[in-house]
Coordinates of C-alpha atoms in Angstrom, one line a residue:
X18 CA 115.3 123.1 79.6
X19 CA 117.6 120.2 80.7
X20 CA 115.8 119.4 83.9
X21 CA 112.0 119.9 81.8
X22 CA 113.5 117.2 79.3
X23 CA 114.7 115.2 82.1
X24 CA 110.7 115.1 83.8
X25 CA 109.3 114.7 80.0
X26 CA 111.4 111.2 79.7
X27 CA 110.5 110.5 83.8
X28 CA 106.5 111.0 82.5
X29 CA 106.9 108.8 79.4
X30 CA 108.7 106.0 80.9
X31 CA 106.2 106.1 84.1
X32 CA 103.1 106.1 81.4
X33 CA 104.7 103.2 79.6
X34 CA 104.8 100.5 82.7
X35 CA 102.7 97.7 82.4
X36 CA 102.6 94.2 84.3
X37 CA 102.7 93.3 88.2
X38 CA 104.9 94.1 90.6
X39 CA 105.0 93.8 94.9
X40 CA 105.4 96.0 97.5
X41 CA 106.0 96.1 101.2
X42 CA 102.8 97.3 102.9
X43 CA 103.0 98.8 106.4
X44 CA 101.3 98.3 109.5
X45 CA 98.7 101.1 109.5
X46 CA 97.2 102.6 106.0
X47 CA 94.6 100.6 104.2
X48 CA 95.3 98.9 101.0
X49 CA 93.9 102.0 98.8
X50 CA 95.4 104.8 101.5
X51 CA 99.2 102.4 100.3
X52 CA 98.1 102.7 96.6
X53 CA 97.1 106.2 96.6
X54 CA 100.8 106.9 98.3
X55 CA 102.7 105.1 95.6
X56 CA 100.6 106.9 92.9
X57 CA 101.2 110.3 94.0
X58 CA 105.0 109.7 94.6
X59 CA 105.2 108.2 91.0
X60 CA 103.8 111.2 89.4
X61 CA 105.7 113.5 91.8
X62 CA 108.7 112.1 90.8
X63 CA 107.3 112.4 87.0
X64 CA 107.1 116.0 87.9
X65 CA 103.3 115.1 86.6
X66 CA 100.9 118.1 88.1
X67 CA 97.6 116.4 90.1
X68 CA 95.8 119.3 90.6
X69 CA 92.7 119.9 88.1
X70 CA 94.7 118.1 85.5
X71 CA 93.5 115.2 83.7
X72 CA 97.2 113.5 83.4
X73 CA 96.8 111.4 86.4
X74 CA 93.7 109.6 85.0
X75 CA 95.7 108.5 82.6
X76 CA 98.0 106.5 85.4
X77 CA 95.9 102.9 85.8
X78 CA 96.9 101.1 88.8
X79 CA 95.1 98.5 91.1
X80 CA 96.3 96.1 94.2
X81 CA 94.9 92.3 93.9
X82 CA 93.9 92.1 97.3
X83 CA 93.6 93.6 100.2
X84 CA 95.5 93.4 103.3
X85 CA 93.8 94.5 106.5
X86 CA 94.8 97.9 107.6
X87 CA 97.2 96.7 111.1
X88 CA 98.1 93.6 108.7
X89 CA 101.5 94.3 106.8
X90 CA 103.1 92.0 104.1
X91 CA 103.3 91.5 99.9
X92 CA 100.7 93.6 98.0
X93 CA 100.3 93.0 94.6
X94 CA 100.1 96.1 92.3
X95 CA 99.2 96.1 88.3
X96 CA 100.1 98.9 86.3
X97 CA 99.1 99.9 83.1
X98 CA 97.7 96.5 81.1
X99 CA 98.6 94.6 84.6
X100 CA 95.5 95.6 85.9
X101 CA 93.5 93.3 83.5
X102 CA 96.1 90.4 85.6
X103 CA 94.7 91.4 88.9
X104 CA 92.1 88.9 89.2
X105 CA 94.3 86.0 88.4
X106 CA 95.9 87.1 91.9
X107 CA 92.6 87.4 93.7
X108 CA 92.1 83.7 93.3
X109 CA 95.4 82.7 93.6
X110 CA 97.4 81.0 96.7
X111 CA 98.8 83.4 99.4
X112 CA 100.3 82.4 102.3
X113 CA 100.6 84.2 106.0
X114 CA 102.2 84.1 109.5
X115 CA 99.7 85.2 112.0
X116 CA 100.1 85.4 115.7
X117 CA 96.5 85.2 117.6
X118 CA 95.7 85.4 121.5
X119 CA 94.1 82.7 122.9
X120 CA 91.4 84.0 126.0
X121 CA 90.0 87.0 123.8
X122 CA 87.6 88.0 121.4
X123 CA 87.2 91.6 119.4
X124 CA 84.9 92.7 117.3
X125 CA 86.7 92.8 114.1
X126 CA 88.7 89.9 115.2
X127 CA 92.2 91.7 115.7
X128 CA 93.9 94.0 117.7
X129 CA 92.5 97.2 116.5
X130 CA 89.1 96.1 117.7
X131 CA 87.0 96.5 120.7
X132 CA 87.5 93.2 123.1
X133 CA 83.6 91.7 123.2
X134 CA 85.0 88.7 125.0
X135 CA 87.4 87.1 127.2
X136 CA 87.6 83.8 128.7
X137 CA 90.2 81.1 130.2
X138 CA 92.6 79.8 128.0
X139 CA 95.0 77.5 130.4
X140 CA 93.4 74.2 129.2
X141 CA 94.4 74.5 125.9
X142 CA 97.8 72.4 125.1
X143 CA 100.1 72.5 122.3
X144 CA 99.0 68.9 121.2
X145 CA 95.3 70.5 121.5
X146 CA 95.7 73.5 119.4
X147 CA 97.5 71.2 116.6
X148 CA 95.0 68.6 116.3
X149 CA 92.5 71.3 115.5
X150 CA 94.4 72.7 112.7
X151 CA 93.5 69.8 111.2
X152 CA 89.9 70.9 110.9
X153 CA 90.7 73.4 109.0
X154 CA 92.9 71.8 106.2
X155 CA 91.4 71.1 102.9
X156 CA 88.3 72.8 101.4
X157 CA 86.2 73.8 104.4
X158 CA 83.8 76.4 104.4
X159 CA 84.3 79.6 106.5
X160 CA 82.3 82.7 107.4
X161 CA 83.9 86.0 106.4
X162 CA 84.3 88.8 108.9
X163 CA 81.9 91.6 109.5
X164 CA 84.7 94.3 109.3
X165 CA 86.0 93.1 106.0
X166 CA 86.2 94.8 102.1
X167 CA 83.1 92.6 101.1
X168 CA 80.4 95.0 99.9
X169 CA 76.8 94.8 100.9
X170 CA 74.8 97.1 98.3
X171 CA 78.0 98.7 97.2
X172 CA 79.0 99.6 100.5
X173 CA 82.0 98.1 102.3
X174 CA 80.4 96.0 105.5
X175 CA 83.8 97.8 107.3
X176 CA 81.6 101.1 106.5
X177 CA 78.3 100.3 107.4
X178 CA 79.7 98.4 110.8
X179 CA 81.6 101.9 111.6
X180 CA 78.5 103.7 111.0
X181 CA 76.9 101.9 113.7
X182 CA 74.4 100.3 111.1
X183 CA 73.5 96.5 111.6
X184 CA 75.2 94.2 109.5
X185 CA 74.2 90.8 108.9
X186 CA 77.1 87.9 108.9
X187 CA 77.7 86.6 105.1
X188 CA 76.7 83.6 104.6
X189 CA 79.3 80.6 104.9
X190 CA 81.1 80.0 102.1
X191 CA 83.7 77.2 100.6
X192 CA 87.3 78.2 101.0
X193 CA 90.8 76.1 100.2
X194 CA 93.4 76.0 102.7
X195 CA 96.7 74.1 101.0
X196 CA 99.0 73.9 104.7
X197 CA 98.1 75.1 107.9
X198 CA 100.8 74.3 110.6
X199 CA 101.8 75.4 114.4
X200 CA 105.2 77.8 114.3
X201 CA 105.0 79.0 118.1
X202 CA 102.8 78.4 121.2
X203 CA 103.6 80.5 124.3
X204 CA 100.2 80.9 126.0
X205 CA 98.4 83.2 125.5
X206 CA 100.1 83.8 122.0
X207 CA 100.5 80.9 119.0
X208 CA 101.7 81.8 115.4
X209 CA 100.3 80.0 112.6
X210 CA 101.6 79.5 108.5
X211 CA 98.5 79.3 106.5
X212 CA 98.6 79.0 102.7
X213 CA 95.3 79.3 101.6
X214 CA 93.0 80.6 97.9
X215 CA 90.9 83.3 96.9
X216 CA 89.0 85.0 99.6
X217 CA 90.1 83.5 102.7
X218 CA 90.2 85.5 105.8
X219 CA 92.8 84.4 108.6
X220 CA 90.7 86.8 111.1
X221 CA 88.1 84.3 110.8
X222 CA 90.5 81.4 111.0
X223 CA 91.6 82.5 113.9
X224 CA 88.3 83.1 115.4
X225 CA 87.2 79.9 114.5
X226 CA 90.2 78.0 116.2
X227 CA 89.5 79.4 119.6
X228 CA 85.8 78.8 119.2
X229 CA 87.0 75.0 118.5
X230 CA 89.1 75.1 121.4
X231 CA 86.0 76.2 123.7
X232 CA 87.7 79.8 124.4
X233 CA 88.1 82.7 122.3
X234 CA 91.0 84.1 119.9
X235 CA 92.0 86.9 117.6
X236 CA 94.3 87.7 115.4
X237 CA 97.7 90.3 117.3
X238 CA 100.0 90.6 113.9
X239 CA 98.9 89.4 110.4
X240 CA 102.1 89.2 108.0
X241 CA 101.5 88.4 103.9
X242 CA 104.8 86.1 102.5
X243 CA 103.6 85.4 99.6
X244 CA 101.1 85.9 97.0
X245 CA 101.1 84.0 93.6
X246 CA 104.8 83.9 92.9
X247 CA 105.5 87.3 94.9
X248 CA 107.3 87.0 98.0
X249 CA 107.6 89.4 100.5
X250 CA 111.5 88.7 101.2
X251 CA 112.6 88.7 97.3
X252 CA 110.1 90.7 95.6
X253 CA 108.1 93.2 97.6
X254 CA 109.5 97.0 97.1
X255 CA 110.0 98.7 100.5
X256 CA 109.0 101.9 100.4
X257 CA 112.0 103.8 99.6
X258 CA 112.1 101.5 96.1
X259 CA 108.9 103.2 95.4
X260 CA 110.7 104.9 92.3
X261 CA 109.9 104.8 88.0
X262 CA 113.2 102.9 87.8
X263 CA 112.7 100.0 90.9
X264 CA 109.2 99.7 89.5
X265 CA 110.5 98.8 86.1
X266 CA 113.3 96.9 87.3
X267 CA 110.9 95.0 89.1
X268 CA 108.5 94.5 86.2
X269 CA 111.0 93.0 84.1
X270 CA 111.9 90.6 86.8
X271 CA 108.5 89.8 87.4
X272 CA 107.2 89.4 84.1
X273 CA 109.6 85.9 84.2
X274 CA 108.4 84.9 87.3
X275 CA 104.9 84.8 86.4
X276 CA 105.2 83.0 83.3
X277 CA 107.5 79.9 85.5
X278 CA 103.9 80.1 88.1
X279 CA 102.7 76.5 88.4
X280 CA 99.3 76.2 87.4
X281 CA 98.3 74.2 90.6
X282 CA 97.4 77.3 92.1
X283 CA 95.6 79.1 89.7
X284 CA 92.6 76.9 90.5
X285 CA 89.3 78.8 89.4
X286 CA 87.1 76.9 92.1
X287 CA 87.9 79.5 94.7
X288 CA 85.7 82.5 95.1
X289 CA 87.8 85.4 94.7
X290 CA 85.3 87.5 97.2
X291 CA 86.6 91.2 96.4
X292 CA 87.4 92.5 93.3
X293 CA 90.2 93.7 92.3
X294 CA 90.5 97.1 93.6
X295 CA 91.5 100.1 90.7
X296 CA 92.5 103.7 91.1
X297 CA 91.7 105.5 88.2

């Protein structure tokens, strides 16, 4: 009986969290494939049976944006009433370290795609690749990627493209990037810090830059630090923290840190571009 107590109290306390937390996601799974991992853990460990029963419907959680599937870094998860907070965190800051490859192109604009391109790179200087950052400082407007979470008829475009079905490019559309600076260059390779708003897309940043620079570049590694107050070195649960009692632990603590977020960030101008995703 002790041990069915024990799962009844795991159940009510896992049922009962509500507000935002971070965690850690991998290199790898998609943003919903991470979400759908911490969900079934949570009720596992709830001792909460998924299998034809209705009790997991009852579990509401949802990310606030989605990280690209060999991109790793913070994602935001609401729980409970947090999911109605999600799309303050769509169109909030976020900031990234991202290394790209200067002399090649790809189809979805990072490693995991096919190379459509490849061209010299060795006249590009350090002082070159920083004055062109500049370009892309402030509100510019930006073209999203084909392989990407925006939906065309309710369909992913990621889908359709991977179907093989022709996809037309979204059209342009204005973006805010706070700070954009030059960490690294060691040709081909330079890492960039970008915090920018709702629904940029450092792929196309990236992409952009070589264009600029009369070659081509895409994006090797994508890292998330931050999102809204949630960094990725204080607050983002690795995944052996994925437990009832981290979660609330961390919910507590985060509760505080949202209400100290400066409102400079939470500027509404941005288009947020995806919704927030929920698993029901």
């Amino acid at each position: 009986e002790a041990g069915g107590a024990a799962l009844g109290r795991a159940a009510d306390k896992l049922f009962s969290l509500s507000g935002l937390f971070a965690v850690r996601k991998p290199k790898g799974p998609t943003s919903a494939a991470v979400l759908n991992l911490l969900k079934e853990r949570l009720l596992a460990e709830a001792g909460v049976q998924t299998n034809g029963n209705k009790r997991n419907q009852v579990l509401k959680i949802g990310h606030g944006g989605t990280l690209d599937s060999a991109a790793t870094g913070v994602l935001v998860v609401g729980i409970g009433k947090g999911t109605k907070m999600l799309g303050t965190m769509l169109a909030g800051s976020k900031k990234y370290t991202a290394i790209g490859m200067l002399g090649k192109a790809t189809d979805t604009l990072d490693a995991t795609g096919k190379v459509t391109e490849e061209k010299p790179y060795d006249q590009v200087t350090k002082g070159d690749l920083e004055n062109v950052l500049q370009k892309f400082t402030g509100d510019i407007m930006q073209v999203p990627p084909l392989y990407s979470a925006l939906k065309k008829d309710g369909e992913r475009l990621s889908t359709l493209m991977k179907r093989g079905e022709a996809v037309e490019a979204k059209p342009a559309r204005p973006v805010r990037v706070y700070s954009l600076s030059l960490q690294q260059f060691q040709p081909p390779l330079f890492t960039l810090d970008v915090e920018c708003g709702g629904g940029f897309y450092v792929r196309s940043l990236v992409n952009d830059i070589g264009k600029e620079l009369s070659t081509c570049a895409t994006v090797q590694e994508l890292t998330r630090t931050k999102q809204g107050p949630f960094t990725l070195e204080e607050h983002a649960l690795q995944e052996d923290k994925w437990t009832i009692d981290e979660i609330a632990r961390s919910l507590e603590h985060c509760t505080a840190l949202l209400l100290e977020e400066p409102a400079r960030k939470k500027l509404k101008t941005e288009h947020a571009g995806e919704t927030a995703v929920i698993c029901e």
